[in-house]
mmCIF file of C-alpha atoms and ligand atoms in Angstrom:
data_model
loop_
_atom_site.group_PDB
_atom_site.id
_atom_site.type_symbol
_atom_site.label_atom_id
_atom_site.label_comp_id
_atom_site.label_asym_id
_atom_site.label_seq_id
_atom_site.Cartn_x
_atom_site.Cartn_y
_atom_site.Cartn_z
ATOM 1 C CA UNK O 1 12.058 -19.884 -14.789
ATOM 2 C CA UNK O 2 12.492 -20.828 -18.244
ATOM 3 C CA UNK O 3 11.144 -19.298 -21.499
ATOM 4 C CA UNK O 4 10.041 -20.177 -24.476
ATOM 5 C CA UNK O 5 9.852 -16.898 -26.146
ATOM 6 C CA UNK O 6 8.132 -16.787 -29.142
ATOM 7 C CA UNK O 7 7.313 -20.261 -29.614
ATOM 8 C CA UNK O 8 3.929 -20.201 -30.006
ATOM 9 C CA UNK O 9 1.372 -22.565 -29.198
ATOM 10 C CA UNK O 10 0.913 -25.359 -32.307
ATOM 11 C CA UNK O 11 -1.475 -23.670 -34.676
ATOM 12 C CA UNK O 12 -4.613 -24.759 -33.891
ATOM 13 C CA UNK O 13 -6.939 -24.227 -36.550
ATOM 14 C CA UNK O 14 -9.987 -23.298 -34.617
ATOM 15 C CA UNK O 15 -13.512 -23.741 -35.691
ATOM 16 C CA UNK O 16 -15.819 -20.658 -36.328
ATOM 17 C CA UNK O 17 -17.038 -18.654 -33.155
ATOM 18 C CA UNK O 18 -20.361 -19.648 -33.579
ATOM 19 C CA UNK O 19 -19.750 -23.480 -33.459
ATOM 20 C CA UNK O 20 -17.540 -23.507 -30.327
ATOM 21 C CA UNK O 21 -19.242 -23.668 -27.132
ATOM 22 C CA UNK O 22 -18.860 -20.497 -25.567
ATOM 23 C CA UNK O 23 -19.601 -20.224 -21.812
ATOM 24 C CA UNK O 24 -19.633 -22.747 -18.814
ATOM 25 C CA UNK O 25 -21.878 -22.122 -15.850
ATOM 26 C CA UNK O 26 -20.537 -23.153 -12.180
ATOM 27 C CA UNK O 27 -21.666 -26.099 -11.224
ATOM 28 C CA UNK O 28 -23.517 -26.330 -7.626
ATOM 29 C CA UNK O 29 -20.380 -28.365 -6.411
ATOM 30 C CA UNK O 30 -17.895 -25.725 -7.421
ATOM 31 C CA UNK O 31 -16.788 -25.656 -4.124
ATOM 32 C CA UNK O 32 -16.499 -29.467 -3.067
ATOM 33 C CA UNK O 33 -14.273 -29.918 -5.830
ATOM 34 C CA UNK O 34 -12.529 -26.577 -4.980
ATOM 35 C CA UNK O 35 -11.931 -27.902 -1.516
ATOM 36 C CA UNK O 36 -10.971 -31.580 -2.382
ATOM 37 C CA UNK O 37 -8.286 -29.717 -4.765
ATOM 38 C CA UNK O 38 -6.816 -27.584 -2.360
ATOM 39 C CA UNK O 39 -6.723 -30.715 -0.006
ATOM 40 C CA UNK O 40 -4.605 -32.599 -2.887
ATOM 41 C CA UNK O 41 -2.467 -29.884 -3.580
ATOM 42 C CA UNK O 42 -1.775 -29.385 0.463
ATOM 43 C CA UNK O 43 0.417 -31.886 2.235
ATOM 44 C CA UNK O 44 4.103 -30.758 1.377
ATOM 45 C CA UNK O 45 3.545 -27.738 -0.110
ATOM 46 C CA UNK O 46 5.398 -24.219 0.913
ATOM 47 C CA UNK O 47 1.955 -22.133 1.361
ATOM 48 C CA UNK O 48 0.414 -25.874 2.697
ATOM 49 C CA UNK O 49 -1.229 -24.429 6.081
ATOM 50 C CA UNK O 50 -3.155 -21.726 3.690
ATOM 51 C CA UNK O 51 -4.078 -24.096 1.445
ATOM 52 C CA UNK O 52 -5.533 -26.015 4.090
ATOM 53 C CA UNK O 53 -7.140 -23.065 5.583
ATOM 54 C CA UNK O 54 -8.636 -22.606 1.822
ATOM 55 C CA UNK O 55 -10.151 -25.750 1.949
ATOM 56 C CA UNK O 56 -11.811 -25.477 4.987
ATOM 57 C CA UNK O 57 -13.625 -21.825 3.642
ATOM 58 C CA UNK O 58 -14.473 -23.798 -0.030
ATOM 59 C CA UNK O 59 -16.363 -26.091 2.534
ATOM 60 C CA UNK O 60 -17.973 -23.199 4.369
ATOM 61 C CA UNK O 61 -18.333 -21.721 0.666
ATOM 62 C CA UNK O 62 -20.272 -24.903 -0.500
ATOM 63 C CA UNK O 63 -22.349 -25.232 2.893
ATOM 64 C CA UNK O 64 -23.323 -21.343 1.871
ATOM 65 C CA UNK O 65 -24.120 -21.925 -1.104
ATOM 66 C CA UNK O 66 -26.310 -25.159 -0.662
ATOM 67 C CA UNK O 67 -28.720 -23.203 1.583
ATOM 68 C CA UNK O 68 -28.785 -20.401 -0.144
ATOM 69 C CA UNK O 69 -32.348 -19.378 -0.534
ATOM 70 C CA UNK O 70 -34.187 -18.777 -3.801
ATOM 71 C CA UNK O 71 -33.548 -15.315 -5.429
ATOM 72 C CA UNK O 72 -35.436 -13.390 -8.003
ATOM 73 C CA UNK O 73 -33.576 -13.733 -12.037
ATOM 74 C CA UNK O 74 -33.295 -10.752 -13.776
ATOM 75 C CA UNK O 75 -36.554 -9.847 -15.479
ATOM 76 C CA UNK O 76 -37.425 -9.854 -19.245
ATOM 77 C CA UNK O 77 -36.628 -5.777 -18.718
ATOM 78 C CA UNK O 78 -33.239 -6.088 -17.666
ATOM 79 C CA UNK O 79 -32.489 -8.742 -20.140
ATOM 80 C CA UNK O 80 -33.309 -6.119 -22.435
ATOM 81 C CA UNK O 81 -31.816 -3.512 -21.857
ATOM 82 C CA UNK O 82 -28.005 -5.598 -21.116
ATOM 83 C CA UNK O 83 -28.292 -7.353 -24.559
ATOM 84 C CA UNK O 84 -28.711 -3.626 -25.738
ATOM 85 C CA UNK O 85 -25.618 -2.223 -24.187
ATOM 86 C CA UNK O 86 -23.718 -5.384 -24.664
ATOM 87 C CA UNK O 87 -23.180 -5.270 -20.540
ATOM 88 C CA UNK O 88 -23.450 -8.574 -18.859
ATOM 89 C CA UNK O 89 -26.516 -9.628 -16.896
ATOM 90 C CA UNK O 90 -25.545 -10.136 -13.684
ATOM 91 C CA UNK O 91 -23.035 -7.127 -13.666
ATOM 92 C CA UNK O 92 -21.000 -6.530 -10.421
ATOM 93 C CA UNK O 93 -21.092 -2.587 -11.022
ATOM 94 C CA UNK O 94 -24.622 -1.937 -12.169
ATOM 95 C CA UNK O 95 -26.823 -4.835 -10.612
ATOM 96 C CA UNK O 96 -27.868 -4.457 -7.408
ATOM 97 C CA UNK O 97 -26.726 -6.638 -4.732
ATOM 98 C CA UNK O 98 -28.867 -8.863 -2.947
ATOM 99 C CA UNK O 99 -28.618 -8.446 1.282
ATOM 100 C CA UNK O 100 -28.864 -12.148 0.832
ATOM 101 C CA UNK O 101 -24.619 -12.282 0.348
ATOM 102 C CA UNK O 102 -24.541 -11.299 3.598
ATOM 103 C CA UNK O 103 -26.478 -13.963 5.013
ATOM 104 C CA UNK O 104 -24.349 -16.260 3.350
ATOM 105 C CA UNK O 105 -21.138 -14.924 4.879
ATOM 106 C CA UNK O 106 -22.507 -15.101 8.486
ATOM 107 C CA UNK O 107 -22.662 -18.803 7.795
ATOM 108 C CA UNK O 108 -19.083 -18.512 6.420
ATOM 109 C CA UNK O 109 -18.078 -16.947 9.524
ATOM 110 C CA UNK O 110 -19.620 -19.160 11.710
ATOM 111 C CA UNK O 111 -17.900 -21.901 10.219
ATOM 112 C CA UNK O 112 -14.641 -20.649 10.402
ATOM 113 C CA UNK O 113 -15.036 -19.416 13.914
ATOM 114 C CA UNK O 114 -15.808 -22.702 15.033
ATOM 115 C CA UNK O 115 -12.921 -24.500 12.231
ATOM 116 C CA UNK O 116 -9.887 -26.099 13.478
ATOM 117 C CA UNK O 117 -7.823 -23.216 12.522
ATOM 118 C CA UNK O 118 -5.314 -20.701 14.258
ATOM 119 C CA UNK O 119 -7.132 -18.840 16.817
ATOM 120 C CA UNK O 120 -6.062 -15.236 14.869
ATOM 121 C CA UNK O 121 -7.877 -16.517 12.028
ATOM 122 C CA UNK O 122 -11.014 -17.555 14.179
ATOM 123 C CA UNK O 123 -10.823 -14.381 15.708
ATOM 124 C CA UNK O 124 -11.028 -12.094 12.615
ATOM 125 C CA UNK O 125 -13.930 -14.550 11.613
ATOM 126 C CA UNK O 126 -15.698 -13.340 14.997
ATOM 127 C CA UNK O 127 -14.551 -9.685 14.719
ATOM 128 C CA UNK O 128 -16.252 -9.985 10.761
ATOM 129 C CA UNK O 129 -20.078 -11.001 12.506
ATOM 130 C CA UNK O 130 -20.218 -7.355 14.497
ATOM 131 C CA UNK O 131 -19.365 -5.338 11.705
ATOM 132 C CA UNK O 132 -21.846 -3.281 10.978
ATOM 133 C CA UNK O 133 -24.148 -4.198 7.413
ATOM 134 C CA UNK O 134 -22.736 -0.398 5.771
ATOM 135 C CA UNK O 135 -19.184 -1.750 6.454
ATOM 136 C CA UNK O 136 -19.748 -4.679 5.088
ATOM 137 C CA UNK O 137 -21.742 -3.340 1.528
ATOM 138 C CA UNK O 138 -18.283 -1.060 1.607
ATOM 139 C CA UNK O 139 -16.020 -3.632 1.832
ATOM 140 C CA UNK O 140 -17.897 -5.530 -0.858
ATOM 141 C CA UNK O 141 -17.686 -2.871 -2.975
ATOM 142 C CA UNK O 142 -13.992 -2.248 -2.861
ATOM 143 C CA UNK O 143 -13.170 -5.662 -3.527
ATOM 144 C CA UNK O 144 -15.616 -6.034 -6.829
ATOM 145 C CA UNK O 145 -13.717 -2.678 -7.403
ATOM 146 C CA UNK O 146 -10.563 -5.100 -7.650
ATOM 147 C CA UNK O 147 -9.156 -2.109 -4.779
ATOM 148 C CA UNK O 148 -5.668 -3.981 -3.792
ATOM 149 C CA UNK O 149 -6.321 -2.336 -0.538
ATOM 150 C CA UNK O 150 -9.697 -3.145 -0.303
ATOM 151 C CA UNK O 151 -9.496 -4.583 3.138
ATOM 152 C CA UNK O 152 -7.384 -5.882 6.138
ATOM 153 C CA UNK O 153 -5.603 -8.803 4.208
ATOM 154 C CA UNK O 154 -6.849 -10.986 6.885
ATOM 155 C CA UNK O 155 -10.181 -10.151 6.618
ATOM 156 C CA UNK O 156 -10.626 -10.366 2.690
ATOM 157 C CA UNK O 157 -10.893 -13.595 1.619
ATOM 158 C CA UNK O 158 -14.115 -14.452 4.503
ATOM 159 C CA UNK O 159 -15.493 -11.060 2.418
ATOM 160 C CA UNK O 160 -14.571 -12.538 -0.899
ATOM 161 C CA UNK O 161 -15.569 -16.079 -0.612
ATOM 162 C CA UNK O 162 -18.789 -15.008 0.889
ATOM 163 C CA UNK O 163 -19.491 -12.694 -2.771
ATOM 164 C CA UNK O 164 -18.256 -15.910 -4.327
ATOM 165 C CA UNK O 165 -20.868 -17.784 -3.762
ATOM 166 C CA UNK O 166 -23.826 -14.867 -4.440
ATOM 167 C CA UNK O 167 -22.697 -14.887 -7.445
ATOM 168 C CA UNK O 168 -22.161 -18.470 -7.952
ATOM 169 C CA UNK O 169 -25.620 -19.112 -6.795
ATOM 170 C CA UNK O 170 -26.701 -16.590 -9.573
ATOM 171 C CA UNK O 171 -24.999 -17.266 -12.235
ATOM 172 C CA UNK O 172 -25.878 -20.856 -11.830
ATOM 173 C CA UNK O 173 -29.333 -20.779 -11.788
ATOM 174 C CA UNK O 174 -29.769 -19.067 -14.966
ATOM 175 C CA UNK O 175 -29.082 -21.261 -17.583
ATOM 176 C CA UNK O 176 -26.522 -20.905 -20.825
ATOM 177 C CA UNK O 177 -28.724 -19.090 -22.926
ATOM 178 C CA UNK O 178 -29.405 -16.403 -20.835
ATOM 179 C CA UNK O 179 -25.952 -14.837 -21.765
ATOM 180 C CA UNK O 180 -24.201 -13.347 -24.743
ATOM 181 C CA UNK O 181 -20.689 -13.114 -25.523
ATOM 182 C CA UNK O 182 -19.055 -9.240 -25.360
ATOM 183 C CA UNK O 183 -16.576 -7.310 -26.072
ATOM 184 C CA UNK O 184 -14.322 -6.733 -25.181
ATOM 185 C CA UNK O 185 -13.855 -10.701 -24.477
ATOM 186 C CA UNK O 186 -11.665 -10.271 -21.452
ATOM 187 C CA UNK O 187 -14.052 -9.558 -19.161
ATOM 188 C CA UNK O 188 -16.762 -11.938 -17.682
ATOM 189 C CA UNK O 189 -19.932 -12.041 -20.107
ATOM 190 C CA UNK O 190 -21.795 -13.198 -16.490
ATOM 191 C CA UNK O 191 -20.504 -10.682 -14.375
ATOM 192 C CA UNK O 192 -18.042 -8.885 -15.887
ATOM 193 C CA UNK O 193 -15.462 -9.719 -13.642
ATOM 194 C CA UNK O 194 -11.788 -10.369 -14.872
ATOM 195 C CA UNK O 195 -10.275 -13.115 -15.369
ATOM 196 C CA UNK O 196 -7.999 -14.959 -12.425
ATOM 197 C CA UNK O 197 -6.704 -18.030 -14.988
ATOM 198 C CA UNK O 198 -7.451 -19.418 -18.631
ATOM 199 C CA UNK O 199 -7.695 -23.031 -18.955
ATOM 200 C CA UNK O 200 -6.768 -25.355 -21.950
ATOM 201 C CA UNK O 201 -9.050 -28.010 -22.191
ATOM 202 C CA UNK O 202 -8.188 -31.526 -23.042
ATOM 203 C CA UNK O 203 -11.100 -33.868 -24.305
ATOM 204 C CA UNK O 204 -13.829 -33.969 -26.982
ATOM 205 C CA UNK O 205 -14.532 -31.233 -29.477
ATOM 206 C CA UNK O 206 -12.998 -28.306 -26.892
ATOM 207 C CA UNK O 207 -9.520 -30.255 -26.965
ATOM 208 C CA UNK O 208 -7.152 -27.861 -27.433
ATOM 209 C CA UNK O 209 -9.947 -24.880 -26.705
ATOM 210 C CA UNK O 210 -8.888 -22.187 -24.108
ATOM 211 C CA UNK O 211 -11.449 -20.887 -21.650
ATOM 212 C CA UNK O 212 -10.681 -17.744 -19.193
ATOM 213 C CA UNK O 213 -11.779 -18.559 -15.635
ATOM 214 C CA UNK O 214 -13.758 -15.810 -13.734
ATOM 215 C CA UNK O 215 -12.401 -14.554 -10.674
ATOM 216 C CA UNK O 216 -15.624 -14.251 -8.815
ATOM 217 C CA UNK O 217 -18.405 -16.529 -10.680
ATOM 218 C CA UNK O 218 -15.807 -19.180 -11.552
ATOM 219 C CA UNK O 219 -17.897 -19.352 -14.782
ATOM 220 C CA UNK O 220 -15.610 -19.996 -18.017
ATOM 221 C CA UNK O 221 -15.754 -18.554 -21.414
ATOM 222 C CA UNK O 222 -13.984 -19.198 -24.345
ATOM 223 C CA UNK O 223 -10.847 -16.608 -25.924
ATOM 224 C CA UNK O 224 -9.052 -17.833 -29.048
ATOM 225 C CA UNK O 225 -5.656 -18.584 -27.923
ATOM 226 C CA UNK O 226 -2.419 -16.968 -28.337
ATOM 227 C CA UNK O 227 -4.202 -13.857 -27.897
ATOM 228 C CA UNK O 228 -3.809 -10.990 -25.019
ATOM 229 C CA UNK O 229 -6.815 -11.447 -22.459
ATOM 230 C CA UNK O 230 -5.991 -7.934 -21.295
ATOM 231 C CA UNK O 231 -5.345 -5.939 -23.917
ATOM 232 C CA UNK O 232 -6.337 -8.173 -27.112
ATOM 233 C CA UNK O 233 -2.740 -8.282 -28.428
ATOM 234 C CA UNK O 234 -1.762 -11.143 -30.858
ATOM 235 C CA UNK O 235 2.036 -10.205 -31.276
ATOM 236 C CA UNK O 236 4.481 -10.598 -28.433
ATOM 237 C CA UNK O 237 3.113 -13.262 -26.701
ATOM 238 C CA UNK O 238 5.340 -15.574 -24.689
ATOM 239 C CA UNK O 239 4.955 -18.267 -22.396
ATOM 240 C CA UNK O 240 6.723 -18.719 -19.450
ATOM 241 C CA UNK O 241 6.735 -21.849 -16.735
ATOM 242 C CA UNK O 242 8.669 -22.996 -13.241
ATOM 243 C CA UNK O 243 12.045 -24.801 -14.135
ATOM 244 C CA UNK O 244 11.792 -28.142 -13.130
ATOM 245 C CA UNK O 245 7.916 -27.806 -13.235
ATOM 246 C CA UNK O 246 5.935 -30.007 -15.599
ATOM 247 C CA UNK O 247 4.836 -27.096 -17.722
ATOM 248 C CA UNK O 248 0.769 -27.976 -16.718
ATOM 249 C CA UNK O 249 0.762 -24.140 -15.464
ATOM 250 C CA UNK O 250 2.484 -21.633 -17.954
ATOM 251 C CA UNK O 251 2.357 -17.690 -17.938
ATOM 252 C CA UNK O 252 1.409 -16.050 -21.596
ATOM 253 C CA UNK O 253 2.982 -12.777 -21.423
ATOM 254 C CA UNK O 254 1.869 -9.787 -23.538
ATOM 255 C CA UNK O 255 5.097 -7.223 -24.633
ATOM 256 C CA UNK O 256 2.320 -4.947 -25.384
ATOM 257 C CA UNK O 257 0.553 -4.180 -22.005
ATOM 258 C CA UNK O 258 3.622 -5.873 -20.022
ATOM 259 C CA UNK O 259 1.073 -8.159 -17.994
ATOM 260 C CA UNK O 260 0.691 -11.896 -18.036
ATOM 261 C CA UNK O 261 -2.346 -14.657 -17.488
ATOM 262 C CA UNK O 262 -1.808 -17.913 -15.677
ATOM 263 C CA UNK O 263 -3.139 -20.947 -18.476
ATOM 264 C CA UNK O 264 -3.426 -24.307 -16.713
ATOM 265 C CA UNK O 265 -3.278 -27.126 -19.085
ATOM 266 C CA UNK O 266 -5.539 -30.143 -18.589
ATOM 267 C CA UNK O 267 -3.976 -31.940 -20.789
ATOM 268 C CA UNK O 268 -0.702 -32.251 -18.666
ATOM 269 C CA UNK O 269 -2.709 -32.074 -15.515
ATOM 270 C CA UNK O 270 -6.594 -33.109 -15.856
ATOM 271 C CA UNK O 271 -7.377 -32.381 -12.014
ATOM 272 C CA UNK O 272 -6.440 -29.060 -11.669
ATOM 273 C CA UNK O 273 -8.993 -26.168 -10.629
ATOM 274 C CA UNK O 274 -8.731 -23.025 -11.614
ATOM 275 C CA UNK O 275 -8.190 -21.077 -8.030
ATOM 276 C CA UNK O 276 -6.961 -23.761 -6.276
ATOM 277 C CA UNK O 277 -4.218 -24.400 -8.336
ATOM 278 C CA UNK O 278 -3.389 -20.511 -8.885
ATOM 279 C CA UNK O 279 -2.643 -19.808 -5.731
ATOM 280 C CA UNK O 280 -0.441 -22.763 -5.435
ATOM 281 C CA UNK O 281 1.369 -21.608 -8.202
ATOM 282 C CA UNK O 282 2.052 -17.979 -6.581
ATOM 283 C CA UNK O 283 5.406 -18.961 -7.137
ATOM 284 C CA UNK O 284 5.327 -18.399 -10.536
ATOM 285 C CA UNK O 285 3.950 -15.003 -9.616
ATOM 286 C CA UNK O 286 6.490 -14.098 -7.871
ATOM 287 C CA UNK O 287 9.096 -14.783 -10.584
ATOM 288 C CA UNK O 288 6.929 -12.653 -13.039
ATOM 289 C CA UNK O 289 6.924 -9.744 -10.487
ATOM 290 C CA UNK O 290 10.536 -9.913 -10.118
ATOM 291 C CA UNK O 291 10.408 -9.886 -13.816
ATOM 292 C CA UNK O 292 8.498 -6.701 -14.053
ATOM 293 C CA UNK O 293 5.191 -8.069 -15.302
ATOM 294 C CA UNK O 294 2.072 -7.283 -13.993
ATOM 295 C CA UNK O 295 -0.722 -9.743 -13.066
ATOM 296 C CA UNK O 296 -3.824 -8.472 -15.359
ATOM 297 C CA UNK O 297 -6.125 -11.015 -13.574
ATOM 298 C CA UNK O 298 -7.377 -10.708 -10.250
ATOM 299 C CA UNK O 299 -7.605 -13.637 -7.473
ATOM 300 C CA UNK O 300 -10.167 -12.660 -4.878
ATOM 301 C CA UNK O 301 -7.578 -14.066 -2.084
ATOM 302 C CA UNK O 302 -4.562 -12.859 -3.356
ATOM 303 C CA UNK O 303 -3.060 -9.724 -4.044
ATOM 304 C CA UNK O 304 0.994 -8.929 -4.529
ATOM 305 C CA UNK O 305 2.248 -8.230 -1.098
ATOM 306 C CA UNK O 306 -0.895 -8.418 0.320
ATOM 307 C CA UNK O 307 -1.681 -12.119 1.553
HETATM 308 ZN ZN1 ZN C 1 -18.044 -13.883 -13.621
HETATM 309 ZN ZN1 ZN C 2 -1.565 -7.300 -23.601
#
């Protein structure tokens, strides 16, 4: 691993908040471009077999998602009353879920069941379609929770992917507008999930511009750089990437709260996705572990020591 502590990223002079764009929506091939990533990133690679089994759930995830039916928006009341607690509209902990997820995993499930995959991973998918609709809404809730334990390892990311795309199919049919930015910025102004990544953009006016990527919505939203996601921090950051690597995936480290987010740069690497090219940096995870820093971001399919 190499360092280069307290270099700091070339100071950008950024333009005022208001002028910067401040929130991306998923687009309704999310998880195409998820999967074609994960196929990329595949052949060779260490963790390869997951990442192929990853690219077979983003095309479950995408099938899910393209037949998912139509849902009701939030109404002009709950608009209301988020803008007025500065909570975000489709909030994980305060928004009811729709029983529609579910139906939306069961075509996960019967995908993978009938994938070209190990037959231990078919047969969790299998064991996942009799579990009981309580279980399930349990389950769900321990991993918006971000519970570590939330659930078999095995079994998690069919659970995850499957509240994935609910709330991809929300978020994305409510335009821009509908959302405000909050503070604190760390958290998801869509759902208020954490962040897994940030990403650096690398064209137009948002050259240079970083964006945190949400962990469950995959929608992005802009965070001034060289600035603690977690904790807000502006001293004491560092940046760390793989020797050897090409530097396109770096960890900024915060000496404050002792944690660190992954930032992909686009400009070194313009195909990267966000999740699909986190977990095939877990390496670099691994080295900040051993480092004793914690990962402030969640991914949905990975937890230390758990997958
Ligand atoms: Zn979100
Ligand atoms: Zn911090």
């Amino acid at each position: 691993m190499s360092t280069e502590d307290r270099i700091l990223e070339p100071g950008r002079i950024e333009d005022p908040l208001g002028e910067i764009r401040f929130l991306s929506l998923p687009g309704r091939d999310l998880f195409t471009q998820r999967a074609d990533r994960f196929r990329f990133l595949a052949p060779g690679h260490a963790l390869g077999g997951y990442l192929d089994f990853l690219a077979l759930l983003a095309d479950a995830q995408q099938e899910a998602l393209d037949r998912f039916p139509p849902l009701p928006p939030p109404d002009a009341r709950e608009r209301a009353l988020c803008h007025e607690h500065g909570m975000p509209l489709l909030d994980t902990r305060s928004r009811p879920r729709n029983p529609a997820w579910r139906a939306g995993l069961s075509l996960i499930l019967r995908q993978i069941g009938e994938a070209d995959l190990p037959e231990a991973t078919r047969q969790t998918a299998v064991g996942l379609m009799s579990v009981d609709e309580s279980r399930l809404e349990e389950m769900a809730d321990v991993i918006l929770a971000g519970d570590p334990n939330a659930a078999p390892p095995h079994e998690l990311p069919l659970v995850a992917a499957a509240l994935q795309v609910y709330w991809v199919h929300m978020a994305s049919i409510l335009g821009e507008e509908a959302f405000a930015r909050l503070e604190p910025a760390g958290v998801c102004p869509v759902c208020g999930s954490g962040p897994a990544t940030g990403i650096v953009r690398a064209h137009g006016t948002e050259q240079g511009l970083r964006y945190l990527c949400c962990s469950l919505c995959a929608s992005q939203w802009h965070m001034v750089r060289v600035k603690c996601s977690n904790c807000e921090a502006t001293h004491g950051i560092s940046y760390y990437s793989l020797e050897g690597s090409n530097g396109a995936v770096k960890a900024e480290s915060c000496a404050a709260c002792n944690t660190y987010l992954k930032l992909l740069y686009l400009g070194k690497d313009g195909g990267m996705e966000a999740m699909a090219d986190d977990l095939a940096t877990l390496a670099l995870d691994m080295l900040m572990d051993e480092a004793g820093k914690a990962r402030s971001g969640p991914n949905l399919f990975y937890h230390p020591g758990g997958a």
